[in-house]
PDB file of C-alpha atoms in Angstrom:
ATOM      1  CA  MET A 109      21.285  19.930 -49.917  1.00 51.00           C
ATOM      2  CA  HIS A 110      17.753  18.667 -49.460  1.00 54.00           C
ATOM      3  CA  ASP A 111      15.452  20.113 -46.830  1.00 59.00           C
ATOM      4  CA  GLN A 112      14.108  17.001 -45.103  1.00 66.00           C
ATOM      5  CA  THR A 113      12.123  16.507 -41.969  1.00 58.00           C
ATOM      6  CA  MET A 114      13.576  13.881 -39.654  1.00 53.00           C
ATOM      7  CA  THR A 115      11.091  11.343 -38.409  1.00 55.00           C
ATOM      8  CA  PHE A 116      11.203   9.065 -35.429  1.00 51.00           C
ATOM      9  CA  SER A 117       9.824   5.582 -35.647  1.00 56.00           C
ATOM     10  CA  LEU A 118       9.838   2.649 -33.338  1.00 53.00           C
ATOM     11  CA  GLY A 119      10.092  -0.818 -34.868  1.00 62.00           C
ATOM     12  CA  SER A 120       7.093  -3.061 -34.491  1.00 77.00           C
ATOM     13  CA  ASP A 121       9.174  -5.599 -32.588  1.00 86.00           C
ATOM     14  CA  HIS A 122      10.130  -2.933 -30.067  1.00 84.00           C
ATOM     15  CA  GLU A 123       6.482  -1.879 -29.685  1.00 87.00           C
ATOM     16  CA  LYS A 124       5.495  -5.506 -29.138  1.00 89.00           C
ATOM     17  CA  GLU A 125       8.125  -5.826 -26.414  1.00 93.00           C
ATOM     18  CA  MET A 126       6.868  -2.647 -24.690  1.00 93.00           C
ATOM     19  CA  LYS A 127       3.298  -3.975 -24.842  1.00 92.00           C
ATOM     20  CA  GLN A 128       4.414  -7.278 -23.286  1.00 96.00           C
ATOM     21  CA  ILE A 129       6.248  -5.463 -20.527  1.00 96.00           C
ATOM     22  CA  LEU A 130       3.338  -3.125 -19.803  1.00 96.00           C
ATOM     23  CA  THR A 131       0.909  -6.034 -19.719  1.00 97.00           C
ATOM     24  CA  ALA A 132       3.161  -7.911 -17.245  1.00 98.00           C
ATOM     25  CA  VAL A 133       3.447  -4.787 -15.077  1.00 98.00           C
ATOM     26  CA  TYR A 134      -0.317  -4.191 -15.252  1.00 98.00           C
ATOM     27  CA  ASP A 135      -0.985  -7.796 -14.200  1.00 98.00           C
ATOM     28  CA  ALA A 136       1.497  -7.620 -11.306  1.00 98.00           C
ATOM     29  CA  LEU A 137      -0.067  -4.408 -10.045  1.00 98.00           C
ATOM     30  CA  ARG A 138      -3.586  -5.863 -10.278  1.00 98.00           C
ATOM     31  CA  GLU A 139      -2.502  -9.020  -8.468  1.00 98.00           C
ATOM     32  CA  LYS A 140      -1.227  -6.912  -5.602  1.00 98.00           C
ATOM     33  CA  GLY A 141      -4.495  -5.010  -5.359  1.00 98.00           C
ATOM     34  CA  TYR A 142      -3.347  -1.694  -6.878  1.00 98.00           C
ATOM     35  CA  ASN A 143      -5.158   0.327  -9.511  1.00 98.00           C
ATOM     36  CA  PRO A 144      -2.763  -0.457 -12.406  1.00 98.00           C
ATOM     37  CA  ILE A 145      -3.727   2.523 -14.582  1.00 97.00           C
ATOM     38  CA  ASN A 146      -3.163   5.021 -11.751  1.00 98.00           C
ATOM     39  CA  GLN A 147       0.109   3.449 -10.783  1.00 98.00           C
ATOM     40  CA  ILE A 148       1.484   3.331 -14.327  1.00 96.00           C
ATOM     41  CA  VAL A 149       0.421   6.942 -14.961  1.00 96.00           C
ATOM     42  CA  GLY A 150       2.124   7.974 -11.751  1.00 97.00           C
ATOM     43  CA  TYR A 151       5.305   6.251 -12.866  1.00 96.00           C
ATOM     44  CA  ILE A 152       5.232   7.831 -16.331  1.00 94.00           C
ATOM     45  CA  LEU A 153       4.685  11.320 -14.933  1.00 94.00           C
ATOM     46  CA  SER A 154       7.246  11.157 -12.172  1.00 95.00           C
ATOM     47  CA  GLU A 155       9.616   8.371 -13.306  1.00 91.00           C
ATOM     48  CA  ASP A 156       9.590   7.272  -9.667  1.00 96.00           C
ATOM     49  CA  PRO A 157       9.898   3.452  -9.723  1.00 95.00           C
ATOM     50  CA  THR A 158       8.153   3.108  -6.335  1.00 97.00           C
ATOM     51  CA  TYR A 159       4.827   3.478  -8.161  1.00 98.00           C
ATOM     52  CA  ILE A 160       5.471  -0.007  -9.539  1.00 98.00           C
ATOM     53  CA  THR A 161       5.453  -3.084  -7.377  1.00 98.00           C
ATOM     54  CA  THR A 162       8.411  -5.459  -7.211  1.00 98.00           C
ATOM     55  CA  HIS A 163       5.987  -8.384  -7.462  1.00 98.00           C
ATOM     56  CA  ASN A 164       6.833 -10.575 -10.469  1.00 98.00           C
ATOM     57  CA  ASN A 165       9.837  -8.328 -11.213  1.00 98.00           C
ATOM     58  CA  ALA A 166       7.482  -5.577 -12.508  1.00 98.00           C
ATOM     59  CA  ARG A 167       9.640  -2.703 -11.306  1.00 98.00           C
ATOM     60  CA  ASN A 168      12.712  -3.942 -13.111  1.00 97.00           C
ATOM     61  CA  LEU A 169      10.687  -4.693 -16.226  1.00 97.00           C
ATOM     62  CA  ILE A 170       9.201  -1.210 -16.578  1.00 97.00           C
ATOM     63  CA  ARG A 171      12.615   0.363 -16.142  1.00 96.00           C
ATOM     64  CA  ARG A 172      13.660  -1.344 -19.363  1.00 95.00           C
ATOM     65  CA  ILE A 173      11.296   0.923 -21.294  1.00 94.00           C
ATOM     66  CA  ASP A 174      12.413   4.425 -22.233  1.00 93.00           C
ATOM     67  CA  ARG A 175       9.729   6.789 -20.940  1.00 91.00           C
ATOM     68  CA  ASP A 176       9.752   9.006 -24.079  1.00 91.00           C
ATOM     69  CA  GLU A 177       9.371   5.954 -26.318  1.00 91.00           C
ATOM     70  CA  LEU A 178       6.536   4.709 -24.158  1.00 91.00           C
ATOM     71  CA  LEU A 179       4.697   8.020 -24.339  1.00 92.00           C
ATOM     72  CA  GLN A 180       5.100   8.107 -28.108  1.00 90.00           C
ATOM     73  CA  ALA A 181       3.712   4.584 -28.457  1.00 88.00           C
ATOM     74  CA  LEU A 182       0.760   5.368 -26.128  1.00 90.00           C
ATOM     75  CA  VAL A 183      -0.172   8.525 -28.000  1.00 92.00           C
ATOM     76  CA  LYS A 184       0.229   6.821 -31.371  1.00 89.00           C
ATOM     77  CA  ASN A 185      -1.955   3.915 -30.316  1.00 87.00           C
ATOM     78  CA  TYR A 186      -4.561   6.219 -28.837  1.00 90.00           C
ATOM     79  CA  LEU A 187      -4.852   8.390 -31.912  1.00 92.00           C
ATOM     80  CA  ILE A 188      -4.254   5.852 -34.667  1.00 88.00           C
ATOM     81  CA  GLY A 189      -5.442   2.645 -33.004  1.00 71.00           C
TER      82      GLY A 189
END
């Protein structure tokens, strides 16, 4: 039996979809006059969907993203670029 470390990787298509959703949510929040970064961070930390506006279906969109996967993608993009 081989001693292997399991790795977790998101496909690039999935990451592109997450980026598209986050961009749409960001735009909807900005259009409604909110600070998009603060609202998205509040949602990520609490998983409370009321941080996200229903404008342009943003609340339903962001709920399609798994929070753990989103955090992993954000950390990866912050550290690796």
